[in-house]
Each structure stands twice: as C-alpha cells, then as structure tokens.
Short mmCIF file of C-alpha atoms in Angstrom, two decimals:
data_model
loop_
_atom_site.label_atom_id
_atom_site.label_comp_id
_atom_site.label_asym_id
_atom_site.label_seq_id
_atom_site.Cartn_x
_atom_site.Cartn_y
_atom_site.Cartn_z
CA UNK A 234 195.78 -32.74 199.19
CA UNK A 235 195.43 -31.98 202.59
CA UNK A 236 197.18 -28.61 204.62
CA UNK A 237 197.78 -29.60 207.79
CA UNK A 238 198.63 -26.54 210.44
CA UNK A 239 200.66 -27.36 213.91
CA UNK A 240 200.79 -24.96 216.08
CA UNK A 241 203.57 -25.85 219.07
CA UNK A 242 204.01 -25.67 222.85
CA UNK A 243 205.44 -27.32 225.66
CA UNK A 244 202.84 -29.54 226.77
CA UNK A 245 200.19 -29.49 223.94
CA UNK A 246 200.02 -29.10 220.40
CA UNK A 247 196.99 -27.54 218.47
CA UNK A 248 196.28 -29.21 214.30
CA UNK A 249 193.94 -27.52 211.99
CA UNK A 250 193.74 -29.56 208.69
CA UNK A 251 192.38 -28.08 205.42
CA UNK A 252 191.41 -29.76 202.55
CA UNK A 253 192.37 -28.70 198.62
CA UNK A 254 189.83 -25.94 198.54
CA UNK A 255 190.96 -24.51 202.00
CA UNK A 256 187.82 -26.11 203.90
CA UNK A 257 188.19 -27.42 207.32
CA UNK A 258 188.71 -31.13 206.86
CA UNK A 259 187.67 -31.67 210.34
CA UNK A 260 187.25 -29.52 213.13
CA UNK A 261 190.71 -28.40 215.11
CA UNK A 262 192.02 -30.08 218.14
CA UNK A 263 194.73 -30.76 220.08
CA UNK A 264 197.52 -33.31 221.06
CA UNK A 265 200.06 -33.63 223.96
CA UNK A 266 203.11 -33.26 223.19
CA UNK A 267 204.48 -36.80 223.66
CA UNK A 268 204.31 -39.95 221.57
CA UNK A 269 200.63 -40.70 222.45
CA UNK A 270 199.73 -37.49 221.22
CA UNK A 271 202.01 -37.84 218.11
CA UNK A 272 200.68 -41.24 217.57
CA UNK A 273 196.95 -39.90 218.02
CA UNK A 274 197.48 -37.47 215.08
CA UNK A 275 199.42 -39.75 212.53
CA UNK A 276 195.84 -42.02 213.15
CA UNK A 277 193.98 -38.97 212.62
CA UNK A 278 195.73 -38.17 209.44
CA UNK A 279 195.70 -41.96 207.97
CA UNK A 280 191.56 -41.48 209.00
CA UNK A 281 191.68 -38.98 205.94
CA UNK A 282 194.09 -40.67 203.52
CA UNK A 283 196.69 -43.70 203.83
CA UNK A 284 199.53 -41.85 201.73
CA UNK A 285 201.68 -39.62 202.79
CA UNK A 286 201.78 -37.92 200.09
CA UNK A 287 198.60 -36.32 200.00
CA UNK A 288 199.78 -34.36 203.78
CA UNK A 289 201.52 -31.23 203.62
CA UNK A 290 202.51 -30.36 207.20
CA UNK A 291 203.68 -27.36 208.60
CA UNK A 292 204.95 -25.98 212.03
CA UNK A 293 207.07 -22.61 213.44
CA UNK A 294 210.17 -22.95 213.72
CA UNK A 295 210.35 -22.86 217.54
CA UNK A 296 213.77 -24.50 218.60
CA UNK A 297 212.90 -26.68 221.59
CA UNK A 298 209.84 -27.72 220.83
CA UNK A 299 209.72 -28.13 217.23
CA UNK A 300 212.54 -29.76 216.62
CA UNK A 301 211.10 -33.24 218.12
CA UNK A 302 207.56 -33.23 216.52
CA UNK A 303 209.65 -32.48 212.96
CA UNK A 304 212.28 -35.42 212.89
CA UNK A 305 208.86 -37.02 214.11
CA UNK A 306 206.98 -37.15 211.61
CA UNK A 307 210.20 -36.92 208.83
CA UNK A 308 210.77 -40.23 209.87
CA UNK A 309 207.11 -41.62 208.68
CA UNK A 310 207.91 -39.92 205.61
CA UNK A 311 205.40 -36.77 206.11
CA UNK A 312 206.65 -33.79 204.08
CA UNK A 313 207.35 -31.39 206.97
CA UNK A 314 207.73 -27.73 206.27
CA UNK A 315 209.45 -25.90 208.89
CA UNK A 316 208.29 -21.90 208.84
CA UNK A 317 209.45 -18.84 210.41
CA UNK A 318 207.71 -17.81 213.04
CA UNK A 319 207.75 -13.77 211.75
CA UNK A 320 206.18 -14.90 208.48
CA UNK A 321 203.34 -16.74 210.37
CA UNK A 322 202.52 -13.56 212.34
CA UNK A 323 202.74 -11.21 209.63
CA UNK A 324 200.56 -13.38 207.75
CA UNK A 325 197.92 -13.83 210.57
CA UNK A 326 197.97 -10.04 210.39
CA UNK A 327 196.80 -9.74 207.06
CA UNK A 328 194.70 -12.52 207.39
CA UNK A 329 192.66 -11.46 210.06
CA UNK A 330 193.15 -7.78 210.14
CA UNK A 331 192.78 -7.65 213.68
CA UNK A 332 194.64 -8.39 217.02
CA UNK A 333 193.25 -11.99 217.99
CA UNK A 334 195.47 -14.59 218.80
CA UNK A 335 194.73 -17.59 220.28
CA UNK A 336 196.33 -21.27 219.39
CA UNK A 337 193.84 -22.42 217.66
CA UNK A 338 194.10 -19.31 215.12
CA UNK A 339 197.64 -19.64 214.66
CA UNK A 340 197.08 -23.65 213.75
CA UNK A 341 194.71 -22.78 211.09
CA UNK A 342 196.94 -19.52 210.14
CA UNK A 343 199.81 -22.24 209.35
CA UNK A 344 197.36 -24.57 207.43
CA UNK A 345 196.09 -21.60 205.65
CA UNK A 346 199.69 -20.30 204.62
CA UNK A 347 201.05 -22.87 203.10
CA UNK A 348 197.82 -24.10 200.82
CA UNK A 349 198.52 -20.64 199.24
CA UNK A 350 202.51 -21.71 198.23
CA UNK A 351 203.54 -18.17 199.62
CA UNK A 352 205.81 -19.09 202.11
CA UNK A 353 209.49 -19.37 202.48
CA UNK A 354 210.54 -22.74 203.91
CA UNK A 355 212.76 -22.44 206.86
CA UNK A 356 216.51 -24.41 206.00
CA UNK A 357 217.45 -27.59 207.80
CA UNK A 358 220.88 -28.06 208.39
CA UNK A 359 222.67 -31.44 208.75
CA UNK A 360 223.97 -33.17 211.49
CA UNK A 361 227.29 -31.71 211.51
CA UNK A 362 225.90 -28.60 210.79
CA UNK A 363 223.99 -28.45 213.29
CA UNK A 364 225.79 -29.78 216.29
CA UNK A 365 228.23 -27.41 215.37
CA UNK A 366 225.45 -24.83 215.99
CA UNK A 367 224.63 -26.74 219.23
CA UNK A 368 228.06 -26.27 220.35
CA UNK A 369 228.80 -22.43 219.41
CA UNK A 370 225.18 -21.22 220.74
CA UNK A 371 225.92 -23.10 224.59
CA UNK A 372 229.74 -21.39 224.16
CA UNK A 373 227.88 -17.88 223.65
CA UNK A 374 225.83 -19.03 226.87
CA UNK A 375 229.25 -19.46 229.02
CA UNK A 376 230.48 -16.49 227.42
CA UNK A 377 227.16 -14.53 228.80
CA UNK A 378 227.72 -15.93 232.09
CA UNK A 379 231.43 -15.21 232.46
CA UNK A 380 230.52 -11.23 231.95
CA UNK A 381 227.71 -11.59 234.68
CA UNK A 382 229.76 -13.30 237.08
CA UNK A 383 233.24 -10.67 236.31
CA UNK A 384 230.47 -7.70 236.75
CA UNK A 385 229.67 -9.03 239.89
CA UNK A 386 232.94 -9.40 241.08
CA UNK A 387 234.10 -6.05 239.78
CA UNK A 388 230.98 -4.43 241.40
CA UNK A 389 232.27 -6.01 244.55
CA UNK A 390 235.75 -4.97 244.58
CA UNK A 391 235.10 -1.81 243.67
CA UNK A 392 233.77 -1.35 247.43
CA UNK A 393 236.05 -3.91 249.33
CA UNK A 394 239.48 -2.66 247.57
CA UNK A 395 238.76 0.12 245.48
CA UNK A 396 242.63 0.86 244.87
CA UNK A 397 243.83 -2.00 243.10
CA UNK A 398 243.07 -1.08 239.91
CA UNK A 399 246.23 1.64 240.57
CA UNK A 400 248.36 -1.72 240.57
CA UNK A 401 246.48 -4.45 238.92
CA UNK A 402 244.39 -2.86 236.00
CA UNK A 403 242.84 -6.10 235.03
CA UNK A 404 241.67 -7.74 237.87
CA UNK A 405 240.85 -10.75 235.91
CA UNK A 406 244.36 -11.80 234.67
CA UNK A 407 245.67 -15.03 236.38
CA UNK A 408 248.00 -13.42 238.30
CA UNK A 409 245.33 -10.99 239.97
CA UNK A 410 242.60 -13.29 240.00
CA UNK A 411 245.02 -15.75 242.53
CA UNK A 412 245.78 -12.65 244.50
CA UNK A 413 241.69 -11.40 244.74
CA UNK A 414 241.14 -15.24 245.62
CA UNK A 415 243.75 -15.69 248.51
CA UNK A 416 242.87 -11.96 249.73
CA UNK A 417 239.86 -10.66 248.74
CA UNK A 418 239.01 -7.18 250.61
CA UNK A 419 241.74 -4.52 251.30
CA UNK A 420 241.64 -5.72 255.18
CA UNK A 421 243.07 -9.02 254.33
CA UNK A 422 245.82 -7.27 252.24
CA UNK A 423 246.90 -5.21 255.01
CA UNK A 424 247.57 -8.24 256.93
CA UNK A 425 250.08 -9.93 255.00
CA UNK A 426 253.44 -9.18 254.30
CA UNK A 427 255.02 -9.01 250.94
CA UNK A 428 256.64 -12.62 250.41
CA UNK A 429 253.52 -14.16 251.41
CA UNK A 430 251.96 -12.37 248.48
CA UNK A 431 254.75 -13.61 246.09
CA UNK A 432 253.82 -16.88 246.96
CA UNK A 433 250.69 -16.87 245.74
CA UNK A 434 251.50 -16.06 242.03
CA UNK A 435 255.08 -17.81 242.12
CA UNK A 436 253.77 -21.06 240.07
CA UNK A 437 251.83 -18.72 237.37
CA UNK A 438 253.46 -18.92 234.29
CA UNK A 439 254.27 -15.42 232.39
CA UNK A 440 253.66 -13.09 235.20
CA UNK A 441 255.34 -9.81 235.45
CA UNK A 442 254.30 -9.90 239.22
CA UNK A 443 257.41 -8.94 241.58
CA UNK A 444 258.17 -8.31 245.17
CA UNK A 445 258.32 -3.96 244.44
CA UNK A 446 254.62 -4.82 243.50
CA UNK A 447 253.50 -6.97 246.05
CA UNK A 448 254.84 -3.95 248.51
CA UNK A 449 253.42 -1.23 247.05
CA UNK A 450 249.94 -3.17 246.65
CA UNK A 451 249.76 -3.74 250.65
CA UNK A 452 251.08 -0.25 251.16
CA UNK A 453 247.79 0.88 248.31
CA UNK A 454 245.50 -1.00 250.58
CA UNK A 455 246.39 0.27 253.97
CA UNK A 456 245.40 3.68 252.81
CA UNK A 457 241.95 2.23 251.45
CA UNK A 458 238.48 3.72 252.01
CA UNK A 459 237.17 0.53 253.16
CA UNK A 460 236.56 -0.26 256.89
CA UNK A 461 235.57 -3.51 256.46
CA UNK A 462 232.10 -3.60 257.19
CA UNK A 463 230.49 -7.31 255.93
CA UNK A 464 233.60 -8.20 255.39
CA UNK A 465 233.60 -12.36 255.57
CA UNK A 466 230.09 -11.79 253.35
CA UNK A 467 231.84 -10.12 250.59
CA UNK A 468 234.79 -12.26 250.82
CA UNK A 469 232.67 -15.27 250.07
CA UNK A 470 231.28 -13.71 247.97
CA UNK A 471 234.20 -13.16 245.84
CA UNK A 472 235.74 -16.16 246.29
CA UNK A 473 232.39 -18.10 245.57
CA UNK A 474 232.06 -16.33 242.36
CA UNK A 475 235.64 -16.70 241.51
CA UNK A 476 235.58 -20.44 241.65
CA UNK A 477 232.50 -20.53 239.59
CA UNK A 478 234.21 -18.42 237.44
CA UNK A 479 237.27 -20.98 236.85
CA UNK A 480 235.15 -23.34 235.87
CA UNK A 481 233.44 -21.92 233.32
CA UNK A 482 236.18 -20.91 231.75
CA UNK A 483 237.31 -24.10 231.99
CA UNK A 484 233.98 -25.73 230.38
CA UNK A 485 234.47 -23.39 227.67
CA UNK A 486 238.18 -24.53 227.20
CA UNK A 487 236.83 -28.30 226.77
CA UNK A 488 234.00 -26.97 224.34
CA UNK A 489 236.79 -24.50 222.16
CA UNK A 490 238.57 -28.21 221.94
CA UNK A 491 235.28 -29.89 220.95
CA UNK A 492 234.76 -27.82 218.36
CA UNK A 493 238.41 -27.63 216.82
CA UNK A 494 237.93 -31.05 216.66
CA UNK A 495 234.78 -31.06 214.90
CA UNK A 496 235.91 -29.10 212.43
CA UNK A 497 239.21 -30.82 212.06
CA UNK A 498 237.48 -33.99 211.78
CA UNK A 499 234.25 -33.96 209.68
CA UNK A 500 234.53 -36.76 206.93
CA UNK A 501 232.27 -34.56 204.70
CA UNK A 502 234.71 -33.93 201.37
CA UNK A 503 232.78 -30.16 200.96
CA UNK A 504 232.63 -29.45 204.46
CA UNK A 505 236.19 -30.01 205.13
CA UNK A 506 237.87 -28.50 202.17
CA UNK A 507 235.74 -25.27 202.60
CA UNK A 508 237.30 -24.91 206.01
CA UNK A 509 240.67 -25.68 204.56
CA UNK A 510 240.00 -22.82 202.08
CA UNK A 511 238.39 -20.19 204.48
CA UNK A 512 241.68 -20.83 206.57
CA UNK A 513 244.09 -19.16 203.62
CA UNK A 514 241.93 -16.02 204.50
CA UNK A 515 244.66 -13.81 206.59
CA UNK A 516 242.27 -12.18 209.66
CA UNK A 517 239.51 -14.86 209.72
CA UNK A 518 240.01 -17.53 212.24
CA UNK A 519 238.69 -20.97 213.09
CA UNK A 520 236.09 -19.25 215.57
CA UNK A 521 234.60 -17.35 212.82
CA UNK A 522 234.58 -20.09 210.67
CA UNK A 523 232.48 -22.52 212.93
CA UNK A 524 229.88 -19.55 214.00
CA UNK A 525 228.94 -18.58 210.13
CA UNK A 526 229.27 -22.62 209.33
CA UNK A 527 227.34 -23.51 212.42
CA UNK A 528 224.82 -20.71 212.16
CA UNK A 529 224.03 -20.73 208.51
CA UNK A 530 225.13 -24.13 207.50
CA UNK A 531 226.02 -25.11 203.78
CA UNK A 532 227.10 -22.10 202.43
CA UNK A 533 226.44 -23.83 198.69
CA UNK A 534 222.36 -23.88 199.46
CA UNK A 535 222.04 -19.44 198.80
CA UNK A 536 221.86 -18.52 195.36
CA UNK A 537 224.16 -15.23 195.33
CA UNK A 538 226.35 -13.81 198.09
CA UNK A 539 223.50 -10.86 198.05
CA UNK A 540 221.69 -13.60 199.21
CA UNK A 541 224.17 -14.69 201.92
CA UNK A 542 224.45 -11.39 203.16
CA UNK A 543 220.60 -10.27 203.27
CA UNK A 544 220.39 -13.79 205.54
CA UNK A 545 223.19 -12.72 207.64
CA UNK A 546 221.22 -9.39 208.35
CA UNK A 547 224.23 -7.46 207.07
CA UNK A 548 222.14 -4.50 205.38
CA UNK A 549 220.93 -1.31 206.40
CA UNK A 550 217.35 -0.22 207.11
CA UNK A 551 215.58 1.70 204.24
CA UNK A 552 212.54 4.05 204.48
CA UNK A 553 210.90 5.34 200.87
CA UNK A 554 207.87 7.17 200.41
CA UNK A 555 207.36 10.00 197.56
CA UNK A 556 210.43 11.93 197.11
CA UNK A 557 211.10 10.61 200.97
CA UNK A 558 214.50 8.07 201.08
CA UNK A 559 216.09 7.44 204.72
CA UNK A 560 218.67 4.77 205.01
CA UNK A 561 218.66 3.96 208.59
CA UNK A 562 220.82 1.38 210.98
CA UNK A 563 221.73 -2.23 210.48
CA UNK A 564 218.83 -4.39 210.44
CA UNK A 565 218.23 -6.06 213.82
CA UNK A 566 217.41 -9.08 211.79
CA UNK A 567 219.49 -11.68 210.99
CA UNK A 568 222.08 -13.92 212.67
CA UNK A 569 223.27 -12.33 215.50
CA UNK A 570 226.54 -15.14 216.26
CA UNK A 571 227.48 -14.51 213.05
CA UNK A 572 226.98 -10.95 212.63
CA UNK A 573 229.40 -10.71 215.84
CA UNK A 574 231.62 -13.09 214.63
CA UNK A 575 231.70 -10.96 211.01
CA UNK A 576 232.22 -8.08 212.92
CA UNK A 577 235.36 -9.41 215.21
CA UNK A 578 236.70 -10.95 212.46
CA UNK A 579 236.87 -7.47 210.29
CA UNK A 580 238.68 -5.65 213.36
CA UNK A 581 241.65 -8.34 212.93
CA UNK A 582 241.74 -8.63 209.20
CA UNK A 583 242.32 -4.60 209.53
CA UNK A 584 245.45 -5.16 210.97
CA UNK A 585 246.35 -8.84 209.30
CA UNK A 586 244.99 -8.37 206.01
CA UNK A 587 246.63 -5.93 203.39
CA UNK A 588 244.08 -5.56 201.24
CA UNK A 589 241.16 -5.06 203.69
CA UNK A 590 243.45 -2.73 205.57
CA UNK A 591 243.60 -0.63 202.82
CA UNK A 592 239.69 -0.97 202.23
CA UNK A 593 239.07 0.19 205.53
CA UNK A 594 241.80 3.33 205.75
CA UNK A 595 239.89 4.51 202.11
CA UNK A 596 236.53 4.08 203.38
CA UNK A 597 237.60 6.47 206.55
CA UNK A 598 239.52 8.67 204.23
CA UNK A 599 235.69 9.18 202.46
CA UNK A 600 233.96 10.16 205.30
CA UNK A 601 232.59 6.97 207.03
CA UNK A 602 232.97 6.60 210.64
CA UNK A 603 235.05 3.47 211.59
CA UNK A 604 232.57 1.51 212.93
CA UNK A 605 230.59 2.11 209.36
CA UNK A 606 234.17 1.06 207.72
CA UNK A 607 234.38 -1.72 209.92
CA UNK A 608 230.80 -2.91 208.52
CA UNK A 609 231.73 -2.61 205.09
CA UNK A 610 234.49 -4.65 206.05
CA UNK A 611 232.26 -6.96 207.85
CA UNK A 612 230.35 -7.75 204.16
CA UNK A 613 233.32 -8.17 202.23
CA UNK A 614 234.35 -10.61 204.30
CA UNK A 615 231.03 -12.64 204.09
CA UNK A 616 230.98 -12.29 200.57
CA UNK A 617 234.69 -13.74 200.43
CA UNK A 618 233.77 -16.55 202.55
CA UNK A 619 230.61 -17.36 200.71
CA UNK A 620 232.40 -17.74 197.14
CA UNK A 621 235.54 -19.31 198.70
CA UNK A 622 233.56 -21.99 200.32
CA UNK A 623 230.85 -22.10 197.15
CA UNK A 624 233.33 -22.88 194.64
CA UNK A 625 236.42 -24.36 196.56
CA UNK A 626 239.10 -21.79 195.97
CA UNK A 627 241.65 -20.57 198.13
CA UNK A 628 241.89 -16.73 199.30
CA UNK A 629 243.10 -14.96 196.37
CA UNK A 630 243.31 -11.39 196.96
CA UNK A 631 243.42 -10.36 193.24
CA UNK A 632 240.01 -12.08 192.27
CA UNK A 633 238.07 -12.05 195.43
CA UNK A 634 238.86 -7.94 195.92
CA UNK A 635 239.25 -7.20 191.91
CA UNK A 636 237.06 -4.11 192.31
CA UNK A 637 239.22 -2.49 194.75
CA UNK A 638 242.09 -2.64 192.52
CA UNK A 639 243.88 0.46 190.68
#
C-alpha cells in the first residue's frame, strides 16, 4: 500500500508518496497543475504499482483548486480522500513540533496522516447537492455586494441631502430609490416642482407617495446644509451605483428563481420528499431549506442530530481545567450560511410557530437573553429538520417537541 500526499495550489502541485512502513517511496516532487502534470503523476504512480488499489490519495480540501485534481483522479478509479485543511495543520503541529511550513512538508504531512487511519474524511456531496451549494454561496456574494454598494450610497446622501431621511426613511424602497435616481443631491430637488416629482413614482406599484409629500420633500431640501460643492461627481456617483445596484438585485431575482426551481424539480425520491416534509414546518422557509440542504447535503449521512448540530457549529465554547469550567460563545466553527439561515429562520418561527413561540417566551422568562433564546431556538430547529428529513415525516409538533410538553 502506498500513501500518497498532495499538497495543492494554483499553478503547481507538490506529491510525497510513502510506502506501508511510512518510508519515502521516492523522493517528493512536483506537478503543474494541468493535465500534463496530472498525467505525469498517474505515470509516476503506475511506475510503483499497476492497481489502483494499492494508492491511497489524499489532498485539503481547498475549494478551487481541489476540486479538479479530485474528480481527476476519481475518474481513474484512485481512492481519493478529501481532508480538512484544520486537521492537516493541527496535525503538522504535532508532528513537527515546530513552526516550519513549506509545501513540501505539508505533502508529506498529508501522506503521513492518513497511513496512520486518524483522520476524518471530508463529505462529498452530489451533484444536486452541490450545485445547490454553488448557487446559495454566489447569492450570499450578491447579497455582500448589495450592502457595499447601499453603504456607499447612504454614505453619499448623507452629505448631498442629509434631510430626506425626515421624509423617506428608507432610501432604498422603490419609490425613493426612483426619486434619489432622477434627483440625486438636494440642489436638484430644489429645482423641480412638485408634479414633476409625482411623475417619477406614478408607474410604481404600492406606493404611498403623494403630492403633500413631494411638496414638503422640495420644501426639506431647500433648507439643506448642502451647497453643492462636487455636485455632478456625487450625482454620478449615485446614479452609477444605483444602476449597478438594480441589477444585482435583479441577478439575484433570476438566481432566487433558479433555485426554487431546483428544488422544485430534483427527480431524487429522498431529496424531494424531504423538502416536501421540511415545508409542513410553520417558520422555516424554502431559503432555509436550500442553505442547510446545499451546505450540508444529505441530511441521512450524520449519525445523530448531536451530530448534525456539532457540524453546523451550533455549540458553545467550553474551557475545563481542575475545578476551572467556563462555557464561552458560539463556536466560530461550523457552517456559517447555515448557521445564518438557522438563525433567521428561528426569529420567524417565534412569531409563526406556536410551539417554538412558547419555547422562546420560557427560555426569556428563565433568565436567557433573547439572542441566547433565539439560539436555543436556532438548535431545535436543526434538530427538527434533521429527523424530519432522516426519516420522512411531516412536522408534528407533539413528537418532534415532546419534551417541552406539560
């Protein structure tokens, strides 16, 4: 048997290989990171042994650049072991006992760590698993990007037309955001008259908007602070970033469809009836259900919901030594899509679900804060989803929350 360490990059990869009694096989080298290189090391492999069975490869799991070299060398029928990358280092650590790093140390590291068996293999998700991942992880991305660009705007306007926020409190309804895009600065305000502003937001659906506002928002603005210094810089400014803004949102309309459709649409028997199922939960909606699906895959693969949860990261730090016991803050670790999605998801089953609600209200009643309520909340939830989806059984309040009741 043969341990075969690959430690990734963008442009090159570095191989140790060890043989049974953890000897180098041959000394370590490197490979580009393109089919020559992959080729180069599949020859270098079948130079030690013509089955495939006698490899045992390993490699961080990296993302971009381990993804390719893995459904590489699946594909020749390689066992590939995909490992966390926090394992590797903490084993390196002990390994080594001092602070060297170099890629050629973390190649043999990996070779090393798995000819030992004490590793934790890193979880593979299918292909609808995974492009559901795909999808969620570039709709956190526009998300990220819509709050830079609104902070940018808002840091704008707060100089150009300070007083608007006495009118329009959200700037960034559709209603305000035509009005901010047609007049930007407080000057431009002051030069229009009041039915000119009404025709701005007379085609928006649902607006409230009316000529006693239009009035008293010019009469707001010709009492502004501003004097209109770089004024046709800051106007482009806002408009630039307001039409950038628009289409985002509208990408991330398109994806929010994508992903309905995903979900609505998966042939997989298991897959589809565990959404069906999650559904009946009152408070959990279909965005929470593709983030923990998409994040952590086939719910059916853990063992226990403990299990579940401690992958989720929903526990709290602990700290014992001698008759010392601190229970610190939620681990950092974990999934943090999911966590969020957990977390949003327990702030509307508070005021959708009965018997959560009443979870939450005695949890505050003991003492916790609501944010610590919330969290509790937050597990029960996961726990829920876990069996619902596990077994294929509808929310039922009366088995999934037996504990809570009188």
């Amino acid at each position: 048997m043969y341990y075969v360490g690959i430690d990734v990059a963008k442009d090159k990869h570095y191989v140790c290989i060890l043989d049974e009694d953890t000897q180098l096989a041959c000394k370590a080298f490197w490979i580009y990171s393109d089919c020559v290189g992959l080729n180069e090391l599949v020859k270098r492999l079948y130079d030690l042994s013509l089955t495939c069975d006698d490899f045992i490869l390993a490699v961080e799991s990296t993302g971009a650049f381990s993804e390719n070299i893995y459904e590489y060398l699946t594909d020749l029928d390689f066992k590939v072991i995909l490992l966390n990358s926090y394992q590797t280092a903490k084993y390196r650590d002990f390994s080594t006992m001092k602070k060297v790093k170099n890629d050629s140390i973390d190649a043999y590291v990996i070779a090393e760590l798995i000819a030992t068996g004490k590793y934790k293999e890193s979880h593979i998700s299918s292909e609808s698993y995974h492009t559901l991942k795909v999808l969620n992880r570039l709709k956190k991305s526009l998300n990220e990007k819509i709050k830079t660009i609104q902070r940018e705007i808002s840091t704008v306007m707060a100089i150009v037309n300070p007083e608007i926020n006495n009118i329009l409190p959200n700037i960034f309804t559709k209603t305000a955001i035509a009005i901010i895009k047609e007049y930007p600065t407080a000057k431009d305000l002051q030069e229009t008259t009041p039915k000119k502003l009404c025709k701005v937001f007379r085609n928006i659906k649902g607006n409230n908007f009316n000529e006693d506002k239009a009035k008293a928002l010019i009469d707001i603005s010709k009492d502004s602070i501003y004097l209109g210094r770089a004024r046709d810089a800051r106007s482009l400014m806002i408009t630039t970033n307001i039409n950038i803004l628009e289409l985002i949102v509208q990408e991330k309309t398109l994806l929010e469809h994508e992903i309905k459709i995903l979900i609505d649409e998966n042939q997989d028997d298991n897959f589809s009836n565990g959404v069906e199922n999650l559904r009946t939960i009152p408070g959990v909606a279909d965005k929470t259900i593709s983030a923990i699906l998409g994040e952590c895959g086939d719910l059916t693969r853990f063992d226990s919901a403990k299990a579940f949860i401690g992958y989720l990261g929903l526990y709290p730090t602990q700290y014992q030594s001698g008759n010392s016991h601190t229970i610190g803050r939620l681990a950092k670790r974990g999934i943090p899509i999911a966590k969020h999605a957990l977390y949003m998801s327990a702030v509307a089953s508070v005021l959708h679900n009965e018997q959560l609600r009443k979870i939450f209200r005695d949890k505050v009643s003991a003492g916790k804060s609501k944010k610590e309520a919330l969290i509790i909340i937050s597990k029960k939830i996961a726990t829920m989803i876990y069996s619902m989806f596990k077994y294929n059984k509808p929310y039922n309040p009366n088995r999934v929350l037996v504990s809570y009741r009188k």
